[in-house]
Amino acid sequence: MAEQQFYHALKVNNDLCFGCTHCMNVCPTGAIRIRDGKASIRKNWCIDCGDCMKACPVDAFYIEQDDFDKIYHFKYRVALVPAVMIGQFPSNISESEIFSVMRELGFTHVFQTEHTVDVIHELMLEEARSATDKPLISSFCPAVVRLIQVKFPSLVDQIMHVKPPIDTSAIFFRKKLQDEGIPDEDIGLFYVTPCAAKIAIVKSPVKDRPSPVNGVINMDFLYNKVLHGIKNRSGSSTRSPGDNLPNLGPKHISWSLTNGEAPYMKGRCLAIDEIHNVIDFLERVENDEIQDVDFLELRACDESCAGGVLVVGNRFLTAERLRKRAQLFKDIHGMPDDLVPYRDYMKSRVTVETPEPRSMLMLDTDTGVALQKMEQVRKFMCYLPGIDCGACGSPNCLSLARDIVQREAQLSSCVFIQRTMEKHRKLHGDHAIRIIEKTWGKDRLDKDCTKIGAKDEGS
Amino acid sequence: MEFRYEIEGGNFSRAGHASSAVKKILKQLNVDNKVIKRVVVALYEGEVNVVAHAEKGSMMVDIDEQRIRIRIEDSGPGIPDIDLAMQAGFSTASAAVREMGFGAGMGLPNMKKNTDQMHVTSEVGKGTQVEMITWFRQ
């Protein structure tokens, strides 16, 4: 089943991870286990939502990015910046200031990711007109697309077939620069990402087509660099923000926020953000409980991209700043002028195939074997306490039962089962400690006064 | 393998719990998505019928390698004319129930459409029993 795995940018730093249960408990797909005292992510189950990273008390999760110096491999260094990057700065720092400093940092061009939203919007309206299977689900948020693949495989056909703005804008700006006479190999396009899921699209290009993006820079990294640049300078930047910065309209500015897409679609449209809300709603869609809804805008993060794990600013303030900006430019409508001649070029290049279902729920591909395994799971559940403490290294008792059946854990991994076994003299105390150390790491139960909350915390 | 779920009459907020649970089971058994969808639609309709009309009911699910057999039983008013109830659009639902988005008269017809075999028996004043079978491979 695991022939081809998802690419993941989300990684665990084993030097920092000390083995606790925070990430495991919040993971919406139950993709994390604790083994040998460290969190390990099941690659086929992880959807890159970043909830683990948000929950980690010791910042042991990180998102792999390209080395910033990689931009100097190219003569023309293009930064592709989403609106939320601007939104997180305090309001006394202007957009042109931010873009000027980015050019000081080494980029020759700074472009906005939402520049091509009108092309996406037109394709979405066209697809909605001919679709029979409703509600259609937006393909904007890659974490949601993956969630549907692994947890709601019956809904993959309802995901729209349009690439997200990061891809479409990269295709457009690359073509535009080529048409200005710049050789393709001299163009280095770098996407400034607010989350882990969007990196995954860049790094796992579809079929034989290479990704139009050359590298990824984490938004928190660039935010620090830009803010540092602004704070350590007297007066304003001498560098112009660049001549290719048309003011985008309200649709573009708010596209990545909650209710960014829904108001622009036809019929009954709903916008839902935050992964658990999304899961709850998809559960109902799958049961056919939801009638007469035409379009669903689903976003994995609370406050959509403003709540991305790499967005430094407070998500509510970020969204507020962008909404104010959208209001300011409320009279700007329609496609940016430079995009108009490329409408047909773009439309023929920014559609995607239906993502394949990759159910992580099945116990076995063979229904007969799966049935046997399920009987075993139910039998183990008679013995497991149902406390869902996570001390076995699996997120809850049912997960442990499934892990046992799949030969990835043992019944004695449960600390309560251990006590019962000790009572009936079927397990020696030393052995029980060895089992716990296998999950939580050697000497994990020794006295340690430097842990968070203890006497010598942090020393 | 057998499963049993109780259904509470009149509690619309819980309607869908049993069908959700069965859906989760079928996903784990790698049953085809299209088959799951049909089963769940039929189950949900059946569940809502009990919630809307009966005092209480239960759903018995029996799954083997080939098929799923579901038996829904309720203690309720019963159906005087089953053939009439099977017609699309026929409904006895009150205005209040219709306002909640239920009672369009598509329950039993929809269930029949989404199962391979369906058999309804009923006794007025006592209750209704629906038995449905769906095969995993067509």
Coordinates of C-alpha atoms in Angstrom, one line a residue:
Chain A
M1 CA 0.0 0.0 0.0
A2 CA 2.9 2.4 0.8
E3 CA 4.3 2.4 -2.7
Q4 CA 4.5 6.2 -3.0
Q5 CA 4.7 8.4 0.1
F6 CA 3.8 12.0 0.5
Y7 CA 6.6 14.4 0.6
H8 CA 6.8 16.1 4.0
A9 CA 8.6 19.2 5.1
L10 CA 7.6 18.7 8.7
K11 CA 10.4 17.1 10.7
V12 CA 11.3 16.2 14.3
N13 CA 14.6 17.3 15.8
N14 CA 15.5 14.4 17.9
D15 CA 18.0 16.5 19.9
L16 CA 15.1 18.7 21.1
C17 CA 12.3 16.2 21.4
F18 CA 12.2 14.8 24.9
G19 CA 9.2 12.5 24.5
C20 CA 5.9 13.9 25.7
T21 CA 2.4 13.4 24.4
H22 CA 1.4 16.9 23.2
C23 CA 1.9 16.4 19.5
M24 CA 0.5 12.9 19.5
N25 CA -2.7 14.1 21.3
V26 CA -3.4 16.9 18.9
C27 CA -2.6 15.2 15.6
P28 CA -6.0 15.2 13.7
T29 CA -5.1 12.1 11.8
G30 CA -3.4 10.2 14.7
A31 CA -0.2 10.0 12.7
I32 CA 2.3 10.3 15.6
R33 CA 3.7 7.6 17.8
I34 CA 6.3 7.9 20.6
R35 CA 9.1 5.3 20.2
D36 CA 12.5 5.3 22.0
G37 CA 11.5 8.6 23.6
K38 CA 11.0 10.5 20.4
A39 CA 8.0 11.5 18.3
S40 CA 7.8 9.7 15.0
I41 CA 5.5 10.7 12.2
R42 CA 3.8 8.2 10.0
K43 CA 4.5 9.5 6.6
N44 CA 1.4 8.2 4.9
W45 CA -0.9 9.5 7.6
C46 CA 0.5 13.0 8.1
I47 CA -1.3 15.8 6.2
D48 CA 1.2 18.6 7.0
C49 CA -1.3 20.6 8.9
G50 CA 1.3 21.7 11.5
D51 CA -0.8 21.2 14.6
C52 CA 2.0 19.1 16.2
M53 CA 4.4 22.0 15.6
K54 CA 2.0 24.5 17.3
A55 CA 1.5 22.2 20.3
C56 CA 5.2 21.2 20.9
P57 CA 6.4 22.7 24.3
V58 CA 10.1 22.5 23.3
D59 CA 9.9 23.6 19.6
A60 CA 11.2 20.2 18.5
F61 CA 9.3 20.3 15.2
Y62 CA 10.7 22.2 12.3
I63 CA 9.9 22.8 8.7
E64 CA 12.7 22.1 6.3
Q65 CA 13.5 25.0 4.0
D66 CA 16.1 25.8 1.3
D67 CA 19.3 27.6 2.3
F68 CA 18.8 31.3 1.7
D69 CA 22.0 31.5 -0.2
K70 CA 20.5 29.3 -2.8
I71 CA 18.9 32.4 -4.3
Y72 CA 22.4 33.5 -5.4
H73 CA 22.5 30.5 -7.8
F74 CA 20.3 32.6 -10.0
K75 CA 20.9 35.8 -11.8
Y76 CA 17.2 36.8 -11.4
R77 CA 16.0 36.1 -7.9
V78 CA 12.2 36.2 -7.5
A79 CA 10.4 36.2 -4.2
L80 CA 6.8 35.1 -4.4
V81 CA 5.1 36.5 -1.4
P82 CA 1.6 35.7 -0.1
A83 CA -0.6 38.5 1.3
V84 CA -0.4 37.2 4.9
M85 CA 3.4 38.0 4.9
I86 CA 2.4 41.7 4.7
G87 CA -0.5 41.3 7.1
Q88 CA 1.7 40.3 10.1
F89 CA 3.8 43.5 10.2
P90 CA 2.6 46.4 12.5
S91 CA 0.5 48.9 10.6
N92 CA 3.2 51.6 10.7
I93 CA 5.4 49.6 8.4
S94 CA 4.2 50.1 4.8
E95 CA 3.9 47.5 2.1
S96 CA 6.5 49.3 -0.1
E97 CA 8.9 49.4 2.9
I98 CA 8.6 45.6 3.2
F99 CA 9.2 45.0 -0.5
S100 CA 12.1 47.4 -0.6
V101 CA 13.9 45.6 2.2
M102 CA 13.3 42.3 0.5
R103 CA 15.1 43.7 -2.5
E104 CA 17.9 44.9 -0.3
L105 CA 18.1 41.3 1.0
G106 CA 19.0 40.1 -2.5
F107 CA 15.8 39.6 -4.4
T108 CA 15.7 41.2 -7.9
H109 CA 11.9 40.9 -8.1
V110 CA 9.1 40.7 -5.5
F111 CA 5.8 39.4 -6.7
Q112 CA 2.5 38.7 -4.9
T113 CA 1.1 35.2 -4.8
E114 CA -2.5 36.3 -5.2
H115 CA -1.7 38.0 -8.5
T116 CA -3.3 35.2 -10.5
V117 CA -6.4 34.7 -8.4
D118 CA -8.7 35.8 -11.2
V119 CA -7.6 32.9 -13.5
I120 CA -8.2 30.5 -10.7
H121 CA -11.6 32.1 -9.9
E122 CA -12.7 31.9 -13.6
L123 CA -11.8 28.2 -13.8
M124 CA -13.6 27.5 -10.5
L125 CA -16.8 29.1 -11.8
E126 CA -16.5 27.1 -15.1
E127 CA -16.1 23.8 -13.2
A128 CA -19.0 24.7 -10.8
R129 CA -21.3 25.2 -13.8
S130 CA -20.8 21.7 -15.1
A131 CA -20.4 19.8 -11.9
T132 CA -23.0 17.3 -10.8
D133 CA -21.5 16.0 -7.6
K134 CA -22.1 18.7 -5.0
P135 CA -20.8 20.3 -2.9
L136 CA -17.6 21.1 -4.7
I137 CA -14.6 21.4 -2.4
S138 CA -11.9 24.1 -3.0
S139 CA -8.5 22.8 -3.8
F140 CA -6.9 25.9 -2.2
C141 CA -5.6 24.3 1.0
P142 CA -3.2 21.4 0.4
A143 CA -3.6 20.1 4.0
V144 CA -7.3 19.8 3.4
V145 CA -6.7 18.0 0.0
R146 CA -4.5 15.5 1.8
L147 CA -7.0 15.2 4.7
I148 CA -9.6 14.1 2.2
Q149 CA -7.2 11.7 0.5
V150 CA -6.4 9.9 3.7
K151 CA -9.6 10.2 5.8
F152 CA -12.5 10.9 3.4
P153 CA -11.4 9.0 0.2
S154 CA -15.0 8.9 -1.1
L155 CA -14.9 12.7 -1.5
V156 CA -11.8 13.0 -3.7
D157 CA -14.0 13.4 -6.8
Q158 CA -15.5 16.6 -5.3
I159 CA -12.2 18.4 -4.9
M160 CA -11.9 21.1 -7.6
H161 CA -9.3 20.7 -10.3
V162 CA -7.5 24.0 -10.1
K163 CA -4.0 24.6 -8.8
P164 CA -3.6 26.9 -5.8
P165 CA -2.3 30.4 -6.2
I166 CA 1.3 29.5 -5.4
D167 CA 1.5 27.3 -8.5
T168 CA -0.4 29.4 -10.8
S169 CA 1.5 32.6 -9.9
A170 CA 4.8 30.8 -10.3
I171 CA 3.9 29.6 -13.7
F172 CA 2.7 33.1 -14.7
F173 CA 5.8 35.0 -13.5
R174 CA 8.2 32.5 -14.9
K175 CA 6.6 32.8 -18.3
K176 CA 6.4 36.6 -18.1
L177 CA 10.1 36.9 -17.3
Q178 CA 11.0 34.5 -20.1
D179 CA 9.0 36.7 -22.5
E180 CA 11.0 39.6 -21.3
G181 CA 14.0 37.8 -22.7
I182 CA 15.4 36.2 -19.6
P183 CA 16.7 32.6 -20.1
D184 CA 14.8 30.1 -18.0
E185 CA 17.9 28.9 -16.2
D186 CA 18.6 32.3 -14.9
I187 CA 15.2 32.6 -13.2
G188 CA 15.1 31.5 -9.5
L189 CA 11.6 31.5 -8.1
F190 CA 11.4 31.3 -4.3
Y191 CA 8.1 30.9 -2.5
V192 CA 7.7 32.4 1.0
T193 CA 5.5 29.9 2.7
P194 CA 3.2 30.4 5.7
C195 CA 2.8 26.6 6.3
A196 CA 4.3 23.1 5.8
A197 CA 1.5 21.9 3.5
K198 CA 2.2 24.4 0.8
I199 CA 5.9 23.4 0.7
A200 CA 4.8 19.8 0.0
I201 CA 3.1 20.9 -3.3
V202 CA 6.3 22.6 -4.4
K203 CA 8.4 19.6 -3.6
S204 CA 6.1 16.9 -5.0
P205 CA 5.5 18.1 -8.6
V206 CA 2.9 16.3 -10.6
K207 CA 4.1 13.5 -12.9
D208 CA 6.9 14.6 -15.3
R209 CA 6.2 18.3 -15.1
P210 CA 8.9 20.0 -13.0
S211 CA 7.8 22.4 -10.3
P212 CA 7.9 26.0 -11.5
V213 CA 9.3 27.0 -8.1
N214 CA 13.0 26.6 -7.4
G215 CA 13.0 26.8 -3.6
V216 CA 11.1 27.6 -0.5
I217 CA 11.8 30.1 2.3
N218 CA 9.9 29.9 5.6
M219 CA 7.9 33.0 6.4
D220 CA 9.1 33.3 10.0
F221 CA 12.7 33.3 8.8
L222 CA 12.1 36.1 6.2
Y223 CA 9.9 38.0 8.6
N224 CA 12.8 38.2 11.1
K225 CA 15.2 39.3 8.3
V226 CA 12.9 42.0 7.0
L227 CA 12.0 43.4 10.4
H228 CA 15.7 43.4 11.4
G229 CA 16.5 45.3 8.2
I230 CA 13.8 47.9 8.9
K231 CA 14.8 48.3 12.6
N232 CA 18.5 48.7 11.9
R233 CA 18.3 51.5 9.5
S234 CA 17.9 55.2 9.8
G235 CA 15.3 56.6 7.4
S236 CA 13.5 54.7 4.7
S237 CA 14.9 52.4 2.2
T238 CA 16.8 53.8 -0.8
R239 CA 15.8 50.8 -2.9
S240 CA 12.5 51.1 -4.8
P241 CA 9.9 48.4 -4.0
G242 CA 10.1 47.3 -7.6
D243 CA 8.1 48.4 -10.6
N244 CA 6.0 45.3 -10.9
L245 CA 3.8 45.8 -7.9
P246 CA 0.3 46.6 -9.1
N247 CA -2.1 47.2 -6.2
L248 CA -4.3 44.1 -6.0
G249 CA -8.0 44.4 -5.3
P250 CA -10.0 43.2 -2.3
K251 CA -10.6 39.7 -3.9
H252 CA -6.9 39.1 -4.2
I253 CA -6.0 40.5 -0.8
S254 CA -8.5 38.5 1.1
W255 CA -8.4 35.3 -1.0
S256 CA -6.2 33.4 1.5
L257 CA -8.3 34.5 4.5
T258 CA -11.5 32.8 5.8
N259 CA -14.3 33.7 3.5
G260 CA -11.8 34.5 0.8
E261 CA -13.3 32.3 -1.9
A262 CA -16.8 31.5 -0.7
P263 CA -18.3 35.0 -1.4
Y264 CA -17.1 34.8 -5.0
M265 CA -18.7 31.4 -5.8
K266 CA -22.3 30.9 -7.0
G267 CA -25.1 29.3 -5.0
R268 CA -25.0 28.3 -1.4
C269 CA -21.4 28.5 -0.3
L270 CA -19.8 27.9 3.1
A271 CA -16.4 28.8 4.5
I272 CA -15.0 26.6 7.3
D273 CA -11.7 27.0 8.9
E274 CA -9.7 25.0 11.5
I275 CA -8.9 21.3 10.9
H276 CA -11.3 19.8 13.5
N277 CA -14.2 21.9 12.2
V278 CA -13.3 20.8 8.7
I279 CA -13.2 17.1 9.8
D280 CA -16.6 17.4 11.5
F281 CA -18.2 18.9 8.5
L282 CA -16.7 16.5 6.0
E283 CA -18.0 13.7 8.2
R284 CA -21.5 15.1 7.6
V285 CA -20.9 15.6 3.9
E286 CA -19.8 12.0 3.6
N287 CA -23.0 10.8 5.3
D288 CA -25.1 12.9 2.8
E289 CA -26.5 14.8 5.7
I290 CA -25.7 18.1 4.0
Q291 CA -28.1 19.0 1.3
D292 CA -28.1 21.7 -1.3
V293 CA -24.7 23.1 -0.6
D294 CA -22.8 24.1 -3.8
F295 CA -19.3 25.0 -2.6
L296 CA -17.1 24.5 0.4
E297 CA -14.1 26.6 1.2
L298 CA -12.2 24.5 3.7
R299 CA -9.0 25.6 5.4
A300 CA -6.8 23.7 7.8
C301 CA -5.8 26.6 10.0
D302 CA -7.9 28.8 12.2
E303 CA -8.3 32.1 10.4
S304 CA -7.0 30.3 7.3
C305 CA -3.5 31.3 6.1
A306 CA -3.2 34.1 8.7
G307 CA -3.1 31.2 11.2
G308 CA -0.3 29.3 9.3
V309 CA 2.3 27.8 11.6
L310 CA 5.0 29.9 10.1
V311 CA 3.1 33.2 10.4
V312 CA 4.7 35.1 13.2
G313 CA 2.1 37.8 13.7
N314 CA -1.1 37.2 15.7
R315 CA -3.6 35.6 13.3
F316 CA -6.5 37.9 14.2
L317 CA -4.3 41.1 13.8
T318 CA -2.9 39.7 10.5
A319 CA -6.4 39.1 9.2
E320 CA -7.5 42.6 10.4
R321 CA -4.7 44.4 8.7
L322 CA -5.5 42.6 5.4
R323 CA -9.2 43.3 5.7
K324 CA -8.5 47.0 6.2
R325 CA -6.2 46.9 3.2
A326 CA -8.9 45.2 1.1
Q327 CA -11.3 48.0 2.1
L328 CA -8.7 50.6 1.1
F329 CA -8.5 49.1 -2.4
K330 CA -12.2 48.3 -2.8
D331 CA -12.4 50.1 -6.1
I332 CA -9.8 47.8 -7.8
H333 CA -11.5 45.0 -9.7
G334 CA -10.6 42.5 -12.3
M335 CA -7.5 40.9 -13.6
P336 CA -4.2 42.8 -13.3
D337 CA -3.4 44.3 -16.7
D338 CA -0.2 42.2 -17.3
L339 CA -2.1 39.0 -16.7
V340 CA -4.8 39.6 -19.3
P341 CA -2.7 38.6 -22.4
Y342 CA -1.8 35.4 -20.6
R343 CA -5.4 34.3 -19.7
D344 CA -5.6 31.4 -22.2
Y345 CA -1.9 30.4 -21.7
M346 CA -2.6 30.2 -17.9
K347 CA -6.0 28.4 -18.2
S348 CA -4.5 25.6 -20.2
R349 CA -1.8 25.0 -17.6
V350 CA -3.2 25.3 -14.2
T351 CA -5.6 22.4 -13.9
V352 CA -4.8 19.3 -11.9
E353 CA -6.0 15.7 -12.0
T354 CA -8.2 14.2 -9.2
P355 CA -6.0 13.4 -6.2
E356 CA -5.9 9.6 -5.6
P357 CA -7.6 8.2 -2.5
R358 CA -5.1 6.9 0.0
S359 CA -7.1 5.6 2.9
M360 CA -5.1 5.3 6.1
L361 CA -8.1 3.8 7.9
M362 CA -8.1 0.3 6.3
L363 CA -6.8 -2.5 8.4
D364 CA -5.9 -4.6 5.4
T365 CA -6.5 -4.4 1.6
D366 CA -8.2 -7.8 1.8
T367 CA -11.7 -7.4 3.3
G368 CA -11.6 -10.9 4.8
V369 CA -8.3 -10.3 6.6
A370 CA -9.4 -6.8 7.6
L371 CA -12.5 -8.4 9.2
Q372 CA -10.3 -10.7 11.2
K373 CA -8.1 -7.9 12.3
M374 CA -11.1 -5.9 13.4
E375 CA -12.4 -8.8 15.5
Q376 CA -9.0 -8.8 17.2
V377 CA -9.1 -5.0 17.7
R378 CA -12.5 -5.4 19.4
K379 CA -11.2 -8.2 21.6
F380 CA -8.2 -6.1 22.7
M381 CA -10.5 -3.2 23.5
C382 CA -12.2 -5.5 26.1
Y383 CA -8.9 -5.4 28.1
L384 CA -7.5 -1.9 27.4
P385 CA -8.8 0.6 30.1
G386 CA -10.3 3.2 27.7
I387 CA -8.5 6.0 29.6
D388 CA -6.7 7.2 26.5
C389 CA -3.7 8.4 28.5
G390 CA -1.1 7.9 25.7
A391 CA 1.5 6.3 28.1
C392 CA 1.9 3.4 25.7
G393 CA 3.1 5.8 22.9
S394 CA -0.1 5.6 20.9
P395 CA -2.6 8.4 21.0
N396 CA -5.5 6.4 22.6
C397 CA -6.5 2.9 23.5
L398 CA -8.2 2.2 20.1
S399 CA -5.0 3.2 18.3
L400 CA -3.0 0.9 20.5
A401 CA -5.3 -1.9 19.8
R402 CA -4.9 -1.3 16.1
D403 CA -1.1 -1.0 16.5
I404 CA -1.0 -4.3 18.3
V405 CA -3.0 -6.0 15.5
Q406 CA -0.7 -4.5 12.9
R407 CA 2.3 -5.8 15.0
E408 CA 3.6 -2.4 15.8
A409 CA 3.0 -2.6 19.6
Q410 CA 2.2 -5.1 22.2
L411 CA -0.6 -5.4 24.8
S412 CA 2.0 -5.0 27.5
S413 CA 2.8 -1.5 26.1
C414 CA -0.2 -0.4 28.2
V415 CA 0.9 0.7 31.7
F416 CA -2.4 -0.5 33.2
I417 CA -2.1 -3.9 31.6
Q418 CA 1.4 -4.0 33.1
R419 CA 0.1 -3.4 36.6
T420 CA -2.5 -6.2 36.1
M421 CA 0.2 -8.5 34.8
E422 CA 2.5 -7.7 37.8
K423 CA -0.4 -8.4 40.2
H424 CA -0.9 -11.8 38.6
R425 CA 2.9 -12.3 38.7
K426 CA 3.1 -12.5 34.9
L427 CA 5.5 -9.6 34.6
H428 CA 8.5 -8.6 36.7
G429 CA 8.8 -5.0 37.8
D430 CA 12.2 -4.7 36.0
H431 CA 10.7 -6.0 32.8
A432 CA 7.9 -3.4 33.1
I433 CA 10.4 -0.6 33.4
R434 CA 12.3 -2.0 30.3
I435 CA 9.0 -1.9 28.3
I436 CA 8.4 1.7 29.4
E437 CA 12.0 2.7 28.4
K438 CA 11.4 1.2 25.0
T439 CA 8.6 3.7 24.4
W440 CA 9.9 6.6 26.4
G441 CA 13.6 6.2 26.1
K442 CA 16.3 5.0 28.4
D443 CA 16.5 6.6 31.9
R444 CA 13.3 8.6 31.0
L445 CA 11.9 8.0 34.5
D446 CA 15.1 9.2 36.3
K447 CA 14.9 12.4 38.4
D448 CA 15.5 15.4 36.2
C449 CA 15.1 18.9 37.7
T450 CA 15.7 20.7 34.5
K451 CA 12.5 19.8 32.8
I452 CA 9.7 22.4 32.3
G453 CA 8.0 23.2 35.6
A454 CA 10.7 21.5 37.7
K455 CA 13.0 23.1 40.3
D456 CA 15.9 24.0 38.0
E457 CA 13.9 24.5 34.8
G458 CA 15.9 25.6 31.9
S459 CA 19.4 25.3 33.5
Chain B
M1 CA -19.1 -9.6 12.8
E2 CA -22.0 -8.0 14.6
F3 CA -22.7 -4.5 15.9
R4 CA -25.6 -3.0 17.6
Y5 CA -26.6 0.6 18.0
E6 CA -29.5 2.1 19.9
I7 CA -31.5 5.0 18.3
E8 CA -33.3 7.6 20.4
G9 CA -36.7 8.7 19.1
G10 CA -37.2 12.4 18.7
N11 CA -33.5 13.4 19.2
F12 CA -32.5 14.8 15.8
S13 CA -29.2 16.0 17.1
R14 CA -28.0 12.5 17.4
A15 CA -29.4 11.2 14.1
G16 CA -26.5 10.1 12.1
H17 CA -24.4 8.6 14.9
A18 CA -25.1 5.0 14.0
S19 CA -24.5 5.5 10.3
S20 CA -21.2 7.4 11.0
A21 CA -20.1 4.4 13.2
V22 CA -20.9 1.9 10.4
K23 CA -19.1 4.1 7.9
K24 CA -16.0 4.0 10.0
I25 CA -16.1 0.2 10.1
L26 CA -16.6 -0.2 6.4
K27 CA -13.6 2.2 5.7
Q28 CA -11.4 0.0 7.8
L29 CA -12.5 -3.1 5.9
N30 CA -11.4 -1.5 2.5
V31 CA -14.9 -1.7 1.1
D32 CA -15.3 0.2 -2.2
N33 CA -16.0 3.9 -1.5
K34 CA -19.1 3.9 -3.8
V35 CA -20.5 1.0 -1.9
I36 CA -19.9 2.7 1.4
K37 CA -21.6 5.8 0.2
R38 CA -24.7 3.8 -0.8
V39 CA -24.8 2.0 2.5
V40 CA -24.4 5.1 4.5
V41 CA -27.1 7.0 2.6
A42 CA -29.6 4.1 3.2
L43 CA -28.5 3.9 6.9
Y44 CA -28.8 7.6 7.5
E45 CA -32.3 7.6 6.0
G46 CA -33.3 4.6 8.1
E47 CA -31.9 6.2 11.3
V48 CA -33.7 9.5 10.6
N49 CA -37.0 7.6 10.0
V50 CA -36.7 6.0 13.5
V51 CA -35.8 9.4 15.1
A52 CA -38.7 11.1 13.3
H53 CA -41.5 8.6 13.8
A54 CA -40.7 6.1 16.6
E55 CA -40.2 6.2 20.4
K56 CA -37.0 4.2 20.1
G57 CA -35.3 1.8 17.9
S58 CA -32.1 -0.2 17.3
M59 CA -29.9 -1.0 14.4
M60 CA -28.3 -4.4 14.1
V61 CA -25.4 -4.7 11.7
D62 CA -23.9 -7.9 10.5
I63 CA -20.9 -7.8 8.2
D64 CA -19.0 -10.6 6.5
E65 CA -16.5 -10.7 3.6
Q66 CA -19.2 -10.5 1.0
R67 CA -22.0 -8.3 2.3
I68 CA -23.5 -6.1 5.0
R69 CA -26.9 -6.9 6.5
I70 CA -28.7 -4.3 8.4
R71 CA -31.8 -4.7 10.5
I72 CA -33.5 -1.6 11.9
E73 CA -36.3 -2.2 14.3
D74 CA -38.4 0.4 16.1
S75 CA -41.2 0.7 18.6
G76 CA -43.5 3.2 17.0
P77 CA -46.7 3.9 15.1
G78 CA -46.0 1.4 12.3
I79 CA -46.8 1.9 8.6
P80 CA -50.5 1.2 7.6
D81 CA -49.7 1.0 3.9
I82 CA -46.2 0.0 3.1
D83 CA -46.6 0.3 -0.7
L84 CA -47.8 3.9 -0.3
A85 CA -44.9 4.7 2.0
M86 CA -42.5 3.4 -0.6
Q87 CA -43.7 6.0 -3.1
A88 CA -41.5 8.9 -3.6
G89 CA -42.8 12.1 -2.0
F90 CA -45.4 10.4 0.3
S91 CA -44.9 11.7 3.8
T92 CA -46.8 11.8 7.1
A93 CA -44.3 14.1 8.7
S94 CA -45.6 17.1 10.7
A95 CA -44.9 20.6 9.7
A96 CA -42.4 21.0 12.6
V97 CA -40.4 18.1 11.3
R98 CA -40.4 19.4 7.8
E99 CA -39.2 22.7 9.0
M100 CA -36.1 21.0 10.3
G101 CA -35.3 19.7 6.8
F102 CA -36.7 16.2 7.3
G103 CA -39.9 14.5 6.1
A104 CA -39.7 15.1 2.4
G105 CA -41.1 11.6 1.7
M106 CA -37.9 10.3 0.2
G107 CA -36.8 8.1 3.2
L108 CA -38.0 4.6 2.2
P109 CA -37.6 5.1 -1.6
N110 CA -34.1 6.4 -1.1
M111 CA -33.2 3.4 1.1
K112 CA -34.5 1.0 -1.5
K113 CA -32.6 2.7 -4.2
N114 CA -29.3 2.5 -2.2
T115 CA -29.5 -1.2 -1.2
D116 CA -29.4 -4.4 -3.1
Q117 CA -32.3 -6.0 -1.2
M118 CA -34.8 -4.4 1.2
H119 CA -37.7 -5.9 3.1
V120 CA -40.1 -3.9 5.2
T121 CA -42.5 -5.3 7.7
S122 CA -44.7 -3.3 10.0
E123 CA -47.6 -3.6 12.5
V124 CA -49.7 -0.5 13.1
G125 CA -49.4 0.6 16.8
K126 CA -46.4 -1.6 17.4
G127 CA -43.5 -0.8 15.1
T128 CA -41.6 -1.3 11.9
Q129 CA -38.7 -3.6 10.9
V130 CA -36.5 -2.9 7.8
E131 CA -34.0 -5.3 6.6
M132 CA -31.4 -4.3 4.0
I133 CA -28.6 -6.2 2.3
T134 CA -25.8 -4.7 0.2
W135 CA -23.1 -6.8 -1.5
F136 CA -19.6 -5.4 -1.5
R137 CA -18.9 -6.6 -5.0
Q138 CA -21.5 -6.1 -7.6

